[in-house]
Structure formats: structure tokens, C-alpha cells
């Protein structure tokens, strides 16, 4: 049974892995304090409640991965960006997941 769940997890990470390989723009949507305590190398910190202020800049990015502590705030950030015409956004889930994938597969 464990093997099935591992395979499902790997498949759900494929879009993140591909985006990382293509140099995705990484956004940590946690608070500044959370970001300061650790994040993914190369990520920028834009707390979810400030994401709309950065829409014009983010429209210029080719691939965007958003992430947070649990995946909830990054889900909200993805939704906000999509509602503002930015469709190339992936919810990477937790910052630890994105860090692990970047360390293994990213640039």
C-alpha cells in the first residue's frame, strides 16, 4: 500500500519538478518572520495578504511556484493570481517540499 501512496505523491510533484527545471520564480507566501526562519534558496517573500500588490510584476514571470507552511496560503495565493489573469502558477505545497524538490531536481 505504501508504494501506491509514494507513487501518487511523486506524480503530484511532477509539475513542480518540471517548473523547477525550467527556472520557476519561487514565492514563499508566509509572513516575513516565518520566511526569515527558513525557506527555499532563491525564493522571494510575498505574504499572501500582499500578493495583489505584486500582480503587474508577476504577470511578467513565465513559471511561478507558490508555497507556504501547509499549502493552504499558497492555495489562496494561486487562486488570487489566477483571478488576476496569471495562469502559470503551481501550488508547491509546503516550503519543505519545494526545498527538497529543488535540491534534488532544480537549478
PDB file of C-alpha atoms in Angstrom:
ATOM      1  CA  UNK A   1       0.000   0.000   0.000  1.00  0.00           C
ATOM      2  CA  UNK A   2       2.824   2.416   0.847  1.00  0.00           C
ATOM      3  CA  UNK A   3       4.223   2.112  -2.661  1.00  0.00           C
ATOM      4  CA  UNK A   4       0.938   3.303  -4.169  1.00  0.00           C
ATOM      5  CA  UNK A   5       0.889   6.416  -1.967  1.00  0.00           C
ATOM      6  CA  UNK A   6       4.534   7.139  -2.731  1.00  0.00           C
ATOM      7  CA  UNK A   7       3.835   6.910  -6.470  1.00  0.00           C
ATOM      8  CA  UNK A   8       0.824   9.249  -6.163  1.00  0.00           C
ATOM      9  CA  UNK A   9       2.955  11.744  -4.252  1.00  0.00           C
ATOM     10  CA  UNK A  10       5.694  11.595  -6.876  1.00  0.00           C
ATOM     11  CA  UNK A  11       3.157  12.155  -9.671  1.00  0.00           C
ATOM     12  CA  UNK A  12       1.634  15.164  -7.902  1.00  0.00           C
ATOM     13  CA  UNK A  13       5.117  16.693  -7.702  1.00  0.00           C
ATOM     14  CA  UNK A  14       5.816  16.345 -11.436  1.00  0.00           C
ATOM     15  CA  UNK A  15       4.529  19.843 -12.347  1.00  0.00           C
ATOM     16  CA  UNK A  16       6.670  21.343  -9.564  1.00  0.00           C
ATOM     17  CA  UNK A  17       9.740  19.404 -10.692  1.00  0.00           C
ATOM     18  CA  UNK A  18       9.280  20.479 -14.322  1.00  0.00           C
ATOM     19  CA  UNK A  19       8.796  24.124 -13.325  1.00  0.00           C
ATOM     20  CA  UNK A  20      11.913  23.989 -11.127  1.00  0.00           C
ATOM     21  CA  UNK A  21      13.929  22.542 -14.004  1.00  0.00           C
ATOM     22  CA  UNK A  22      12.764  25.471 -16.120  1.00  0.00           C
ATOM     23  CA  UNK A  23      13.830  28.074 -13.542  1.00  0.00           C
ATOM     24  CA  UNK A  24      10.457  28.872 -11.959  1.00  0.00           C
ATOM     25  CA  UNK A  25      10.010  32.042  -9.923  1.00  0.00           C
ATOM     26  CA  UNK A  26       9.634  30.904  -6.305  1.00  0.00           C
ATOM     27  CA  UNK A  27       7.325  32.768  -3.943  1.00  0.00           C
ATOM     28  CA  UNK A  28       7.102  31.993  -0.232  1.00  0.00           C
ATOM     29  CA  UNK A  29       3.721  33.411   0.813  1.00  0.00           C
ATOM     30  CA  UNK A  30       4.288  33.053   4.574  1.00  0.00           C
ATOM     31  CA  UNK A  31       4.877  36.014   6.884  1.00  0.00           C
ATOM     32  CA  UNK A  32       8.221  37.775   6.964  1.00  0.00           C
ATOM     33  CA  UNK A  33       9.048  36.166  10.307  1.00  0.00           C
ATOM     34  CA  UNK A  34       8.298  32.678   9.014  1.00  0.00           C
ATOM     35  CA  UNK A  35      10.357  33.354   5.889  1.00  0.00           C
ATOM     36  CA  UNK A  36      13.304  34.556   7.990  1.00  0.00           C
ATOM     37  CA  UNK A  37      13.288  31.289   9.938  1.00  0.00           C
ATOM     38  CA  UNK A  38      13.988  29.282   6.761  1.00  0.00           C
ATOM     39  CA  UNK A  39      12.854  28.981   3.168  1.00  0.00           C
ATOM     40  CA  UNK A  40      13.913  27.785  -0.262  1.00  0.00           C
ATOM     41  CA  UNK A  41      17.118  29.227  -1.702  1.00  0.00           C
ATOM     42  CA  UNK A  42      16.297  31.873  -4.300  1.00  0.00           C
ATOM     43  CA  UNK A  43      12.718  32.366  -3.148  1.00  0.00           C
ATOM     44  CA  UNK A  44      11.178  35.776  -2.618  1.00  0.00           C
ATOM     45  CA  UNK A  45       8.865  36.523   0.275  1.00  0.00           C
ATOM     46  CA  UNK A  46       5.486  37.958  -0.677  1.00  0.00           C
ATOM     47  CA  UNK A  47       2.995  37.277   2.129  1.00  0.00           C
ATOM     48  CA  UNK A  48      -0.358  36.123   0.775  1.00  0.00           C
ATOM     49  CA  UNK A  49      -2.093  39.278   2.021  1.00  0.00           C
ATOM     50  CA  UNK A  50       0.292  41.371  -0.129  1.00  0.00           C
ATOM     51  CA  UNK A  51       0.163  39.280  -3.299  1.00  0.00           C
ATOM     52  CA  UNK A  52      -2.265  41.578  -5.158  1.00  0.00           C
ATOM     53  CA  UNK A  53       0.193  44.474  -4.842  1.00  0.00           C
ATOM     54  CA  UNK A  54       2.638  42.476  -6.996  1.00  0.00           C
ATOM     55  CA  UNK A  55       0.277  41.397  -9.795  1.00  0.00           C
ATOM     56  CA  UNK A  56       1.869  43.556 -12.514  1.00  0.00           C
ATOM     57  CA  UNK A  57       5.374  42.256 -11.745  1.00  0.00           C
ATOM     58  CA  UNK A  58       4.197  38.651 -11.549  1.00  0.00           C
ATOM     59  CA  UNK A  59       2.419  38.836 -14.927  1.00  0.00           C
ATOM     60  CA  UNK A  60       5.891  39.033 -16.482  1.00  0.00           C
ATOM     61  CA  UNK A  61       7.069  35.733 -14.963  1.00  0.00           C
ATOM     62  CA  UNK A  62       6.911  32.559 -17.062  1.00  0.00           C
ATOM     63  CA  UNK A  63       6.508  29.935 -14.324  1.00  0.00           C
ATOM     64  CA  UNK A  64       5.594  30.639 -10.711  1.00  0.00           C
ATOM     65  CA  UNK A  65       5.608  28.257  -7.760  1.00  0.00           C
ATOM     66  CA  UNK A  66       3.915  29.458  -4.574  1.00  0.00           C
ATOM     67  CA  UNK A  67       4.381  27.702  -1.240  1.00  0.00           C
ATOM     68  CA  UNK A  68       3.887  28.166   2.499  1.00  0.00           C
ATOM     69  CA  UNK A  69       3.822  26.127   5.714  1.00  0.00           C
ATOM     70  CA  UNK A  70       0.957  23.754   4.920  1.00  0.00           C
ATOM     71  CA  UNK A  71      -0.228  24.529   1.386  1.00  0.00           C
ATOM     72  CA  UNK A  72      -3.323  26.499   2.440  1.00  0.00           C
ATOM     73  CA  UNK A  73      -1.983  30.032   1.975  1.00  0.00           C
ATOM     74  CA  UNK A  74      -0.232  29.036  -1.243  1.00  0.00           C
ATOM     75  CA  UNK A  75      -3.579  27.702  -2.483  1.00  0.00           C
ATOM     76  CA  UNK A  76      -5.130  31.082  -1.717  1.00  0.00           C
ATOM     77  CA  UNK A  77      -2.241  32.878  -3.454  1.00  0.00           C
ATOM     78  CA  UNK A  78      -2.612  30.692  -6.541  1.00  0.00           C
ATOM     79  CA  UNK A  79      -6.332  31.461  -6.658  1.00  0.00           C
ATOM     80  CA  UNK A  80      -5.725  35.217  -6.307  1.00  0.00           C
ATOM     81  CA  UNK A  81      -3.145  35.166  -9.090  1.00  0.00           C
ATOM     82  CA  UNK A  82      -5.409  33.146 -11.385  1.00  0.00           C
ATOM     83  CA  UNK A  83      -8.308  35.530 -10.741  1.00  0.00           C
ATOM     84  CA  UNK A  84      -5.985  38.301 -11.915  1.00  0.00           C
ATOM     85  CA  UNK A  85      -5.095  36.603 -15.195  1.00  0.00           C
ATOM     86  CA  UNK A  86      -1.934  34.752 -14.166  1.00  0.00           C
ATOM     87  CA  UNK A  87      -2.440  31.115 -15.135  1.00  0.00           C
ATOM     88  CA  UNK A  88       1.130  29.796 -14.974  1.00  0.00           C
ATOM     89  CA  UNK A  89       1.048  29.244 -11.186  1.00  0.00           C
ATOM     90  CA  UNK A  90       1.685  25.985  -9.338  1.00  0.00           C
ATOM     91  CA  UNK A  91       0.891  25.416  -5.680  1.00  0.00           C
ATOM     92  CA  UNK A  92       4.044  23.700  -4.446  1.00  0.00           C
ATOM     93  CA  UNK A  93       2.503  22.995  -1.047  1.00  0.00           C
ATOM     94  CA  UNK A  94       4.929  23.239   1.838  1.00  0.00           C
ATOM     95  CA  UNK A  95       8.205  25.097   1.678  1.00  0.00           C
ATOM     96  CA  UNK A  96       9.960  21.917   2.802  1.00  0.00           C
ATOM     97  CA  UNK A  97       8.501  20.015  -0.167  1.00  0.00           C
ATOM     98  CA  UNK A  98       9.659  22.675  -2.632  1.00  0.00           C
ATOM     99  CA  UNK A  99      13.097  22.846  -0.971  1.00  0.00           C
ATOM    100  CA  UNK A 100      13.520  19.058  -1.199  1.00  0.00           C
ATOM    101  CA  UNK A 101      12.439  19.019  -4.857  1.00  0.00           C
ATOM    102  CA  UNK A 102      14.654  21.985  -5.717  1.00  0.00           C
ATOM    103  CA  UNK A 103      17.657  20.422  -4.003  1.00  0.00           C
ATOM    104  CA  UNK A 104      17.045  17.190  -5.947  1.00  0.00           C
ATOM    105  CA  UNK A 105      15.774  18.417  -9.326  1.00  0.00           C
ATOM    106  CA  UNK A 106      16.080  22.195  -9.584  1.00  0.00           C
ATOM    107  CA  UNK A 107      18.591  24.599 -10.991  1.00  0.00           C
TER     108      UNK A 107
END
